[in-house]
Coordinates of C-alpha atoms and ligand atoms in Angstrom, one line a residue:
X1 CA 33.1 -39.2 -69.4
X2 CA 32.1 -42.8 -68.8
X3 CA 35.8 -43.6 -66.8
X4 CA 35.2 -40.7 -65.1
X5 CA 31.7 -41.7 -64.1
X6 CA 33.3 -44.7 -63.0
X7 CA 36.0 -43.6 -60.9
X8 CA 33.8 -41.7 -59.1
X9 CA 31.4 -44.5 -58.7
X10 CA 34.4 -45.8 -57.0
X11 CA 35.2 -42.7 -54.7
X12 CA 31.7 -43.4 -53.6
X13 CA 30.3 -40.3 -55.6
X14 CA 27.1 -41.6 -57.8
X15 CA 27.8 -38.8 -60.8
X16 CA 26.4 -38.7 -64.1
X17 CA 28.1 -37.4 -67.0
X18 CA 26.7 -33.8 -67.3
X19 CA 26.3 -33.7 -63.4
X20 CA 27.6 -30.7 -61.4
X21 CA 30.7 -31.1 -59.0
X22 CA 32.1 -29.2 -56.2
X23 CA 35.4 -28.4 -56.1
X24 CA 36.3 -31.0 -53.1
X25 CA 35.0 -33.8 -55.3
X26 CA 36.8 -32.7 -58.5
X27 CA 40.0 -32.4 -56.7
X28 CA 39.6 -36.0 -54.6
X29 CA 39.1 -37.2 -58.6
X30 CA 42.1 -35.4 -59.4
X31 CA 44.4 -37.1 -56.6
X32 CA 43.2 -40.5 -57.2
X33 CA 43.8 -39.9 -61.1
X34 CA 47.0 -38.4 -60.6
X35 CA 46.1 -34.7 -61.9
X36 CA 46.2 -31.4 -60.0
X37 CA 42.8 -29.7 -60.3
X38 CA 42.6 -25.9 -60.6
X39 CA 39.6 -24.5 -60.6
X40 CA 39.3 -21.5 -63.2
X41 CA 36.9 -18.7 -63.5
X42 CA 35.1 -17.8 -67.0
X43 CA 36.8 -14.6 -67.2
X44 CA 39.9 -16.4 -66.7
X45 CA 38.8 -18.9 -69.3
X46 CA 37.9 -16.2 -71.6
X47 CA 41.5 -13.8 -71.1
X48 CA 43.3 -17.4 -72.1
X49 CA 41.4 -18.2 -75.5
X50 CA 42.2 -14.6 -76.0
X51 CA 45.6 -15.3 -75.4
X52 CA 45.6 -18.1 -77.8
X53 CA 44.9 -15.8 -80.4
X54 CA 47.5 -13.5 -79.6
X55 CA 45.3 -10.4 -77.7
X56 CA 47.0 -10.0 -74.4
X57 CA 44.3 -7.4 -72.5
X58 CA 46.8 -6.8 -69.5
X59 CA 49.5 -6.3 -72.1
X60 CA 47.3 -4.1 -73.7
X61 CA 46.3 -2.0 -70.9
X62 CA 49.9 -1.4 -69.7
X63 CA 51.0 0.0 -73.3
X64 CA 47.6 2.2 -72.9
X65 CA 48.8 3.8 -70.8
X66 CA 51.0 5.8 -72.2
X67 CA 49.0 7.0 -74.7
X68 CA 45.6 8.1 -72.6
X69 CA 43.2 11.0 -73.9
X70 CA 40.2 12.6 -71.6
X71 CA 37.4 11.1 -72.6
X72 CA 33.7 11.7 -71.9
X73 CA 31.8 10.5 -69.2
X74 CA 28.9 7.6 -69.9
X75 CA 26.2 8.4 -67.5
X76 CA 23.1 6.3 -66.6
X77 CA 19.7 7.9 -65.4
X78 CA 18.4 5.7 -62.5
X79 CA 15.3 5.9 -60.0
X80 CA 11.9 5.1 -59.1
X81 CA 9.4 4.6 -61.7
X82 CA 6.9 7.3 -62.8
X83 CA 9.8 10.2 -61.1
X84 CA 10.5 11.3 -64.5
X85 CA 13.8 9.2 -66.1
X86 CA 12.3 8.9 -69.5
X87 CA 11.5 12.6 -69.7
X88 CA 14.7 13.7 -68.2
X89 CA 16.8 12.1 -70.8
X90 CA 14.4 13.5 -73.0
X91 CA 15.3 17.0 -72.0
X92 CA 18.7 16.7 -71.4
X93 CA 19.0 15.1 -75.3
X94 CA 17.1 18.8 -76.5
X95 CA 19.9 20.4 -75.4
X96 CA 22.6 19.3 -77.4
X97 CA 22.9 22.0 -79.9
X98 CA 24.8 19.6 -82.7
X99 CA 21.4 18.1 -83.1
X100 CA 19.4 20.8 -84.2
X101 CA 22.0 22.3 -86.2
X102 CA 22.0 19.1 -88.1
X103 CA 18.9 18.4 -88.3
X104 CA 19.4 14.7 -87.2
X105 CA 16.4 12.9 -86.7
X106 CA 16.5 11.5 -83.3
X107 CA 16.9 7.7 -83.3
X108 CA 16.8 5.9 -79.8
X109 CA 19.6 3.2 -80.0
X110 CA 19.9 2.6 -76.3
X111 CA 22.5 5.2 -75.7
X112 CA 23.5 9.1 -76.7
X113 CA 25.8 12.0 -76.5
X114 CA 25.5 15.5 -76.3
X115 CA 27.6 18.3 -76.2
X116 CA 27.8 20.6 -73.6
X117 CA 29.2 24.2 -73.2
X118 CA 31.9 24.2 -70.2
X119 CA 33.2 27.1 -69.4
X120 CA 33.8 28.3 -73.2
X121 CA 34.8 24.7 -73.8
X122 CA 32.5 22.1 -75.5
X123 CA 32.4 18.5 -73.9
X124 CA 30.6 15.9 -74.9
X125 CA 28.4 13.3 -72.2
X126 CA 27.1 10.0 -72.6
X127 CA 23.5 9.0 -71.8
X128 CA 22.5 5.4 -71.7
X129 CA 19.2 5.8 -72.9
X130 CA 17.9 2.9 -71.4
X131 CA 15.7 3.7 -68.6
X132 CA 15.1 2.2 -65.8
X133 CA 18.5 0.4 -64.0
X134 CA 18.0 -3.1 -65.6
X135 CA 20.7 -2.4 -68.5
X136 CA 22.9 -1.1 -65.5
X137 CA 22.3 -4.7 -63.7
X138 CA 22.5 -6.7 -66.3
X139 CA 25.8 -5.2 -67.3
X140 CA 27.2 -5.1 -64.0
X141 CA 26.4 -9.0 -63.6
X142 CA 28.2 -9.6 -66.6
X143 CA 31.6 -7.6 -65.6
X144 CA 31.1 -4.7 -67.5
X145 CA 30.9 -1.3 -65.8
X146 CA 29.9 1.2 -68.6
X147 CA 29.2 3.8 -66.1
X148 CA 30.7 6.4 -64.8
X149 CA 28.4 8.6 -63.3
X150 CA 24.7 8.0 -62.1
X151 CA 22.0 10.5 -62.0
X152 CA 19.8 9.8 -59.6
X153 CA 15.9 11.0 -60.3
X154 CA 13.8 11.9 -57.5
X155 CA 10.8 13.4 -57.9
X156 CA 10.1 16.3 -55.5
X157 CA 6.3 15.9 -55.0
X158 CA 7.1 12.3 -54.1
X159 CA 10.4 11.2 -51.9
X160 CA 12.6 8.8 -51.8
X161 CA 10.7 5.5 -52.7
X162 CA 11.8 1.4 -52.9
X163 CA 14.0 1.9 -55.9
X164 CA 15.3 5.1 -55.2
X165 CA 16.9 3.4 -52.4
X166 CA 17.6 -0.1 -54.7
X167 CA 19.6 2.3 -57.1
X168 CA 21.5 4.2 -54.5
X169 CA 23.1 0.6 -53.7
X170 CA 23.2 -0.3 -56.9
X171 CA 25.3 2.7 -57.9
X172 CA 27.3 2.2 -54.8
X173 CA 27.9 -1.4 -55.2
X174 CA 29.9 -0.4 -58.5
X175 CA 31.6 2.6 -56.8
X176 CA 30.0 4.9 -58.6
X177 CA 29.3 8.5 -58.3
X178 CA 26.0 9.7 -57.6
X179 CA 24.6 13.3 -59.1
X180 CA 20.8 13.6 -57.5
X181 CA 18.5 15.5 -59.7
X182 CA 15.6 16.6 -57.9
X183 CA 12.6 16.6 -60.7
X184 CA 9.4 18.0 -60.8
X185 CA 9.9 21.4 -59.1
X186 CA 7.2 22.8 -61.2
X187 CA 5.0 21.1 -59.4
X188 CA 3.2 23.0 -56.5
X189 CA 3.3 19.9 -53.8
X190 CA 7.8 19.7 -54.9
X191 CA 9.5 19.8 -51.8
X192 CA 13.0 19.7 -52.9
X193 CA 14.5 20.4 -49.3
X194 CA 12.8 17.6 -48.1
X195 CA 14.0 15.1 -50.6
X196 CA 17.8 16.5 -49.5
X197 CA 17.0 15.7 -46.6
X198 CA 15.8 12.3 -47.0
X199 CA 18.8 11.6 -48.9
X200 CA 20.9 12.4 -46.1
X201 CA 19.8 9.4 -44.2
X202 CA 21.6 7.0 -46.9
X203 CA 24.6 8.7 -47.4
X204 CA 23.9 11.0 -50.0
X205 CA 25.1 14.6 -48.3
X206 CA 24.1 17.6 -50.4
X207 CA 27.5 20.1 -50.6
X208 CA 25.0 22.9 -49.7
X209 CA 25.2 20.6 -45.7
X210 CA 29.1 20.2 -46.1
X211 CA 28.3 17.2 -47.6
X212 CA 30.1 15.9 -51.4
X213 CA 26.9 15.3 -53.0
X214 CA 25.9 17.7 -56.0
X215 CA 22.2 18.3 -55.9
X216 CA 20.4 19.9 -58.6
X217 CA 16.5 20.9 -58.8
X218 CA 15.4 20.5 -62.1
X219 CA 12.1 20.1 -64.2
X220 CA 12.6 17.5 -67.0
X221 CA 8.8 18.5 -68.4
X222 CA 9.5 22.1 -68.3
X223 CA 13.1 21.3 -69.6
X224 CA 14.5 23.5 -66.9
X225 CA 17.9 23.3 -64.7
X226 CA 19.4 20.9 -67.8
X227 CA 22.6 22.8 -68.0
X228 CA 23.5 23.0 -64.3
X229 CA 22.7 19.4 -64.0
X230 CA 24.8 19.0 -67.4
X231 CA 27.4 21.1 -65.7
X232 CA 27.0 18.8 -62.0
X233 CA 27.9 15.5 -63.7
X234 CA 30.8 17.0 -65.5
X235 CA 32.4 18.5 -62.2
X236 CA 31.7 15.4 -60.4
X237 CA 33.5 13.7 -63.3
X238 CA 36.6 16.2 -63.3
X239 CA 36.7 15.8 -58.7
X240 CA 36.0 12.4 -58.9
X241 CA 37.4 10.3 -61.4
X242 CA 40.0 10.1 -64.0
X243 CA 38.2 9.5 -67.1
X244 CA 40.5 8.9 -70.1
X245 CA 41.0 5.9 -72.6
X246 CA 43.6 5.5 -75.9
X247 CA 42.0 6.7 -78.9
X248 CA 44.7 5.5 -81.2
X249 CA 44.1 1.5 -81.2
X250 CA 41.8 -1.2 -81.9
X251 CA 38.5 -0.6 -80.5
X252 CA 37.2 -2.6 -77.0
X253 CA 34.0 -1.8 -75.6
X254 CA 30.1 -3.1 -74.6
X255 CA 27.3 -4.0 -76.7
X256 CA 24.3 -1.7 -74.4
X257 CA 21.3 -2.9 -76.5
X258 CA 20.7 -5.6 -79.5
X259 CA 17.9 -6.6 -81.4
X260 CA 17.0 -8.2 -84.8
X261 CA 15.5 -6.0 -87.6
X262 CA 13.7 -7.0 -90.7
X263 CA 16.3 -5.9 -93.6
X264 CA 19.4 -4.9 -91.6
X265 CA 19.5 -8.2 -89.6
X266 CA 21.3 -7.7 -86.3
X267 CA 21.7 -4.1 -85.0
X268 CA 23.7 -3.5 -81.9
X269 CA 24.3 -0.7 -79.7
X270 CA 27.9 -0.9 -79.0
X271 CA 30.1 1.6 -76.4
X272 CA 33.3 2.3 -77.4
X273 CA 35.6 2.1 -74.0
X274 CA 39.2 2.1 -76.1
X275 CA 40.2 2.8 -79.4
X276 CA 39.0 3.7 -82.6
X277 CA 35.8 1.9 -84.6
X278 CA 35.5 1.6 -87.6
X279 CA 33.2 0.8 -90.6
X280 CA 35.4 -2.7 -91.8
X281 CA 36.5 -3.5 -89.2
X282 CA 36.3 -7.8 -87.8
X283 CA 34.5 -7.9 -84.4
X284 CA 33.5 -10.3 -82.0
X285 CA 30.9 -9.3 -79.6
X286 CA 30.3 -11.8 -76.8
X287 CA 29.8 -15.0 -79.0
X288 CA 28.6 -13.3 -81.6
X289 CA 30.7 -11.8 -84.5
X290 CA 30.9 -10.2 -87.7
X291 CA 32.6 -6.9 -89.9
X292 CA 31.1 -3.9 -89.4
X293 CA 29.1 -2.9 -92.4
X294 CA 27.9 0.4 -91.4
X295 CA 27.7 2.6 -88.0
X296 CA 25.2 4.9 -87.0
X297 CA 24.5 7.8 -84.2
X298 CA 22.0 8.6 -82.3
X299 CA 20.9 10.8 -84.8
X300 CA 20.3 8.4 -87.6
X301 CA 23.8 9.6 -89.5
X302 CA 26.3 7.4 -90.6
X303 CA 29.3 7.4 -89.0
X304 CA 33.3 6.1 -90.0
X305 CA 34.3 5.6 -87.0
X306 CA 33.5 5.7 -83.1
X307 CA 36.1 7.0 -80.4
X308 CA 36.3 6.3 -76.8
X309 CA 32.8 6.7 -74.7
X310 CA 31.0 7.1 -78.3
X311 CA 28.0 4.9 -78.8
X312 CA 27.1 3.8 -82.1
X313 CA 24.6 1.6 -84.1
X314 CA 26.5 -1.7 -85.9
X315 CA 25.3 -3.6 -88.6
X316 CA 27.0 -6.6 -89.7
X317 CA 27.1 -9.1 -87.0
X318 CA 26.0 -12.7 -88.0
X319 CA 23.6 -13.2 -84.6
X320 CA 22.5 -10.9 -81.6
X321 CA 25.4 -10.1 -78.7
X322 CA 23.1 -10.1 -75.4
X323 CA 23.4 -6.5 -73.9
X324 CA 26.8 -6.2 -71.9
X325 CA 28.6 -8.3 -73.9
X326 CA 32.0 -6.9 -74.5
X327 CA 33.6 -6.8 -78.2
X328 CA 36.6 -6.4 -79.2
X329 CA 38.3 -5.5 -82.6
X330 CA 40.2 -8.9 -84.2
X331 CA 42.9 -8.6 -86.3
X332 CA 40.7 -10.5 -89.7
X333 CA 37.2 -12.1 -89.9
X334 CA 38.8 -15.5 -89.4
X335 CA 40.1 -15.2 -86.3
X336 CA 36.5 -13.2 -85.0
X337 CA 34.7 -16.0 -86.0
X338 CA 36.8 -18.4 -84.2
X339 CA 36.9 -16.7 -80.8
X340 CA 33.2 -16.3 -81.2
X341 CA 32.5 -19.8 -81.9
X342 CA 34.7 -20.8 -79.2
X343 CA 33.2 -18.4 -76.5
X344 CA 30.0 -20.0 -77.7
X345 CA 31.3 -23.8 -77.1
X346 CA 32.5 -22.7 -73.8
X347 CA 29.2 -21.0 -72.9
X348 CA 27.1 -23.9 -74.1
X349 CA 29.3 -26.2 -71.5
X350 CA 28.9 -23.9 -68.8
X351 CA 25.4 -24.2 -69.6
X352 CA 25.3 -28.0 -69.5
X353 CA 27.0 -27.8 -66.1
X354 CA 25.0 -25.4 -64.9
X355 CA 22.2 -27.5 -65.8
X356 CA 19.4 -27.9 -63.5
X357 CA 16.7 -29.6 -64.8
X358 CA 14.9 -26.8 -66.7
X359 CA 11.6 -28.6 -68.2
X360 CA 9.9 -27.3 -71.1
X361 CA 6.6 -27.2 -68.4
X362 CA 9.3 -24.2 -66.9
X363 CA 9.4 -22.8 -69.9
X364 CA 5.7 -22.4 -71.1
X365 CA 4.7 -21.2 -67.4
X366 CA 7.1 -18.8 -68.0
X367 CA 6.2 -17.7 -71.3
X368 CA 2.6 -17.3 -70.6
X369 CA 4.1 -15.1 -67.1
X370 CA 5.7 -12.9 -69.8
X371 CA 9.1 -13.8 -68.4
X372 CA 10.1 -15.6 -71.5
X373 CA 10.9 -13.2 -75.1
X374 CA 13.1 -15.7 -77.0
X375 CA 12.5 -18.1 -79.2
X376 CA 15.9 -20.7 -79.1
X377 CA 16.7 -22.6 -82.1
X378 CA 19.1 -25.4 -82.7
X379 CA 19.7 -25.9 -86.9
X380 CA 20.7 -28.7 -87.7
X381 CA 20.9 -29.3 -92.3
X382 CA 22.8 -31.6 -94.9
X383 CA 25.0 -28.3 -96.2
X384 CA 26.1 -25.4 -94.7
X385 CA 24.8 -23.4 -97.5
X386 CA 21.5 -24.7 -96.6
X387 CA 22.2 -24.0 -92.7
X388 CA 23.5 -20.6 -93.5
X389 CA 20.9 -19.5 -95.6
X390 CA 18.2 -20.5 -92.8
X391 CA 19.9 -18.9 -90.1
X392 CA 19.8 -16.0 -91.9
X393 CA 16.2 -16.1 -93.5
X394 CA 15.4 -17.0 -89.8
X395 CA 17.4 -14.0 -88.0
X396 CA 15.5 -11.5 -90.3
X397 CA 11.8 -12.5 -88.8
X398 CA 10.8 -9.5 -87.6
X399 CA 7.8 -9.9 -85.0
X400 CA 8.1 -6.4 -83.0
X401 CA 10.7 -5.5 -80.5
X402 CA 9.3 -7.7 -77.6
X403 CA 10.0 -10.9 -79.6
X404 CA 13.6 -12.5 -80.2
X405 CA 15.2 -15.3 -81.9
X406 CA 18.2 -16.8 -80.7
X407 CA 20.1 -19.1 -83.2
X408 CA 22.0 -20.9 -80.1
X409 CA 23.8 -23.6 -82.1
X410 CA 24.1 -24.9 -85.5
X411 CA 25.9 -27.5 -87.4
X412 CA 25.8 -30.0 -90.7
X413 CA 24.9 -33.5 -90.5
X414 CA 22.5 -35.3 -88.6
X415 CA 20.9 -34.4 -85.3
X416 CA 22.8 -35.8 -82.4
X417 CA 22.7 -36.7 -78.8
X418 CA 24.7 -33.5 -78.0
X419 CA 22.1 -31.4 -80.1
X420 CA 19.0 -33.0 -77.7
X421 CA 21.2 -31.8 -74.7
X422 CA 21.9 -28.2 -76.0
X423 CA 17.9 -28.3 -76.3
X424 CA 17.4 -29.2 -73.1
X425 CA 19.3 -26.6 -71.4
X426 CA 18.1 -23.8 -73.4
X427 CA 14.4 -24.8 -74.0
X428 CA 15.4 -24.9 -77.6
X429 CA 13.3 -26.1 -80.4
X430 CA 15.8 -28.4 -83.0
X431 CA 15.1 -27.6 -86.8
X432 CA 16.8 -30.5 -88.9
X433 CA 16.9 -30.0 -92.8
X434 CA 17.0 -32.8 -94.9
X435 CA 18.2 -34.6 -92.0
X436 CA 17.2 -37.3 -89.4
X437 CA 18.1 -37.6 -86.1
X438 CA 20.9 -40.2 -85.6
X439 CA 20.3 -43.2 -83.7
X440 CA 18.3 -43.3 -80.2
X441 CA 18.5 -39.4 -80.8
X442 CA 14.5 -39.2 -81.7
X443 CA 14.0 -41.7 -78.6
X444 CA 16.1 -38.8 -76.6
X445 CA 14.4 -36.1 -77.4
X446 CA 11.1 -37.5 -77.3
X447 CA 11.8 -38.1 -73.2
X448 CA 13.8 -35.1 -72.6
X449 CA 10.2 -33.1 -74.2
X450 CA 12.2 -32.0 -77.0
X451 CA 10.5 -30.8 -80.1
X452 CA 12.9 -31.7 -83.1
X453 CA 10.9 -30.2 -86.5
X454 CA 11.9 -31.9 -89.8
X455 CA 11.9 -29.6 -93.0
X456 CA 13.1 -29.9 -96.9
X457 CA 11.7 -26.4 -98.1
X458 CA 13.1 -23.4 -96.2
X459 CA 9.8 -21.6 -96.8
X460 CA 8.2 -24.1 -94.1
X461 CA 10.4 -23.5 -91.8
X462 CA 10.4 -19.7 -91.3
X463 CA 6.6 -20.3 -91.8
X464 CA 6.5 -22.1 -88.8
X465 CA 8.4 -20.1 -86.9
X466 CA 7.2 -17.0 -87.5
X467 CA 3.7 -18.5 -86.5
X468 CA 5.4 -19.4 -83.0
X469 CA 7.1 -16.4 -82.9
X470 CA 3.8 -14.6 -83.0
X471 CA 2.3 -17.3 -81.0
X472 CA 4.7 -15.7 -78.1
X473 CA 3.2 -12.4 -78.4
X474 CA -0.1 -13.3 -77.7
X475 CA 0.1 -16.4 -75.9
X476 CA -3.3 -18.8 -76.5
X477 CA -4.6 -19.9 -72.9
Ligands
GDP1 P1 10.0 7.2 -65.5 O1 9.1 6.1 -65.1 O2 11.0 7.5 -64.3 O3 10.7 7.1 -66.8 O4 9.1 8.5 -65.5 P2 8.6 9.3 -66.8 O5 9.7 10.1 -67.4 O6 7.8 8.4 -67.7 O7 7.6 10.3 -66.1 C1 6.5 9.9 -65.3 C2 5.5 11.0 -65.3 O8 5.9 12.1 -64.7 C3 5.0 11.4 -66.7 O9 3.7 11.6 -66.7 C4 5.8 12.7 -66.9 O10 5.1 13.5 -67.8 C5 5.8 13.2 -65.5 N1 7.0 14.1 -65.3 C6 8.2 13.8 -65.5 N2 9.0 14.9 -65.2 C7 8.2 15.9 -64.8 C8 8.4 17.2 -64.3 O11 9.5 17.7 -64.3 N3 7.3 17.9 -63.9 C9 6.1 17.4 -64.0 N4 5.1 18.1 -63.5 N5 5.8 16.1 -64.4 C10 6.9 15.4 -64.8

């Protein structure tokens, strides 16, 4: 870094070693160097170290194809707050008739299916049980497009409202079809004719006008109109899209929620999109890996396996995926591990590129706005034993749902330069165990307003972080 500092000192560019670039200065670099720049895109990034490890996802893809199976369609509930999404996928859930005959009890792990009579024929349709459209942002910023179909909530005795309108682009953005459900036709004020009307204006033409739009008036507290809007999304699925996957390989797919729990450790909500899932197998999710250990449904049962558009509960994974991080089935835990720690060293880079002077001030402000619910760590310890068994003491904190802990990088031997960065970036506290900083590091982090805590009993350490953790609930003004 330091002759590259220098060259560009001499290009008339005053750089610093972690600096950002733009592409004009990297290639002028590059020409006086003697190397042709090309500038790559994470995905691209991401498909090569794949590569390296012998998972080719075009290759895959292509043989796919000749092995596809319908599939069912993964639907997300979207709308303005208070127009009834939580109780609609409450209803709709009631009707499955596998649950009651089962006597499941009904877990929410961010996602479900149901089954639903079609013309004689069951079919099964996935609900991401995540309401609001957030998941569906996030997951779209990240790549992943887990839907297939939106319903669209609109609440009769109200109208089309701000994020009405927000999720109409949001579901159009991602090219995908809209079903409108027109809720709360119980009540007296519903004006369902109005609200297709409304609609009209942005796009959304009800097939009753000649339009291609399926509207359906429902009451989600009354549990009424559930299988026509049941039936809606599946014939918008059949006239509009092509929905199939191979069953009959290793399993690809999208983490949709992930949190820590006391006992089980990591639990993710995982989507199946390809393939088969199952209890043993090595996966990588994101950065984060593991085997799976057990699955569950939304019903609380445990489950073998998981086929296409199937979500499932994991345990097993050694830290927590973010939601839309994609997984992906690795052929041993060796090679999951690897990719995952290599995703990690490529995302910790990005982050020091990307690095723009995040302060720890940032961070409180934030914290006591309630924007902040993760607690980074950096572990730092003299074996990895001793760094293992933290990480994993740490990971099984359990504060409440609203609180996370994020084990964002962790290594033996002493606390370095690198580690102070890595702090920096992430507003990450540094645990060191039975270590010292090396030398200048203290001096670092001291100016960068990095907190390095020194332990030699492992008790002290989750003590302490507990506390904070709970600190970060109820933040002391
Ligand atoms: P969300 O914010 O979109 O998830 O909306 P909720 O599902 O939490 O519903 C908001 C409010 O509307 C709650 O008080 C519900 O009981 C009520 N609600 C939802 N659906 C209906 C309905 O079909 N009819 C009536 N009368 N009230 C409903």
């Amino acid at each position: 870094p330091a002759a590259l500092v220098t060259v560009l000192f001499h290009l008339g560019e005053m750089a610093t070693a972690t600096q950002s670039l733009d592409q004009g200065t990297f290639e002028a670099l590059g020409a006086e160097l003697g190397y042709q720049i090309s500038v790559v895109s994470p995905e691209d990034e991401d498909r090569e170290l794949l590569e390296s490890f012998d998972i080719d996802l075009d290759a895959e893809e292509r043989s796919d194809a000749d092995s596809l199976m319908p599939r069912p369609p993964v639907v997300t509930v979207m709308g303005h707050v208070d127009h009834g999404k939580t109780k609609l996928l409450d209803a709709i859930r009631s009707t499955d008739v596998v649950e009651s005959e089962h006597g499941g009890i009904t877990q929410h792990i961010g996602a479900y299916q149901v089954k639903v009579d079609h013309d004689g024929t069951p079919r099964a349709v996935t609900f991401i049980d995540t309401p609001g459209h957030e998941a569906f942002t996030a997951m779209r910023a990240r790549g992943t497009k887990v839907t297939d179909i939106a319903i669209l909530v609109v609440a009769a005795d109200d109208g089309v409202m701000p994020q009405t309108v927000e999720a109409i682009n949001h579901a159009q953005a991602a090219d995908v079809p809209i079903v409108v459900a027109v809720n709360k036709v119980d009540k007296e004020e519903a004006n369902p004719d109005k609200i297709r009307g409304q609609l009209t204006e942005y796009g959304l033409v009800p097939e009753e006008y000649g339009g291609d739009v399926m509207f359906v008036d429902v009451s989600a507290k009354n549990r009424q109109g559930m299988p026509e809007l049941l039936e809606a999304v599946l014939l918008t699925a059949d006239a509009a899209l092509d929905l199939s996957a191979n069953p009959n390989t290793e399993a690809r797919g999208v983490a949709i929620e992930a949190n820590l729990d006391r006992g089980r450790g990591a639990v993710a909500t995982m989507l199946v999109e390809r393939g088969t899932l199952h209890v043993g197998d090595a996966v990588v999710v994101g950065s984060a890996h593991g085997r799976v250990r057990a699955m569950f449904d939304e019903n609380g049962r445990n489950v073998e396996e998981a086929t296409p558009s199937r979500p499932v509960q994991v345990l097993g994974l050694t830290s927590v995926p973010r939601a839309g991080d994609s997984f992906l089935v690795a052929s041993d835990d060796r090679t999951a591990r690897q990719i995952a720690d290599k995703r990690a060293a490529a995302e910790r880079q990005a982050q020091l590129a990307a690095r723009r002077g995040t302060t720890l001030e940032d961070f409180n402000r934030m914290l006591e706005e309630g924007k902040v619910d993760t607690l980074n760590l950096i572990i730092k310890g003299d074996v990895s034993g001793a760094v293992e068994a933290l990480e994993d003491s740490l990971l099984k904190i359990d504060v409440g749902e609203d609180v996370q802990l994020r084990v964002i990088h962790r290594g033996v031997g002493a606390v370095t330069q690198n580690d102070v960065n890595l702090a920096t970036v992430d507003n990450a506290v540094i645990i060191a165990f039975n270590v010292r900083p090396a030398e200048r590091v203290q001096e670092l982090a001291n100016s960068e307003g990095v907190e390095i805590k020194y332990y030699t009993v492992i008790y002290r350490a989750l003590e302490d972080i507990e506390q904070a953790m709970k600190g970060m609930l109820k933040p002391i003004y």
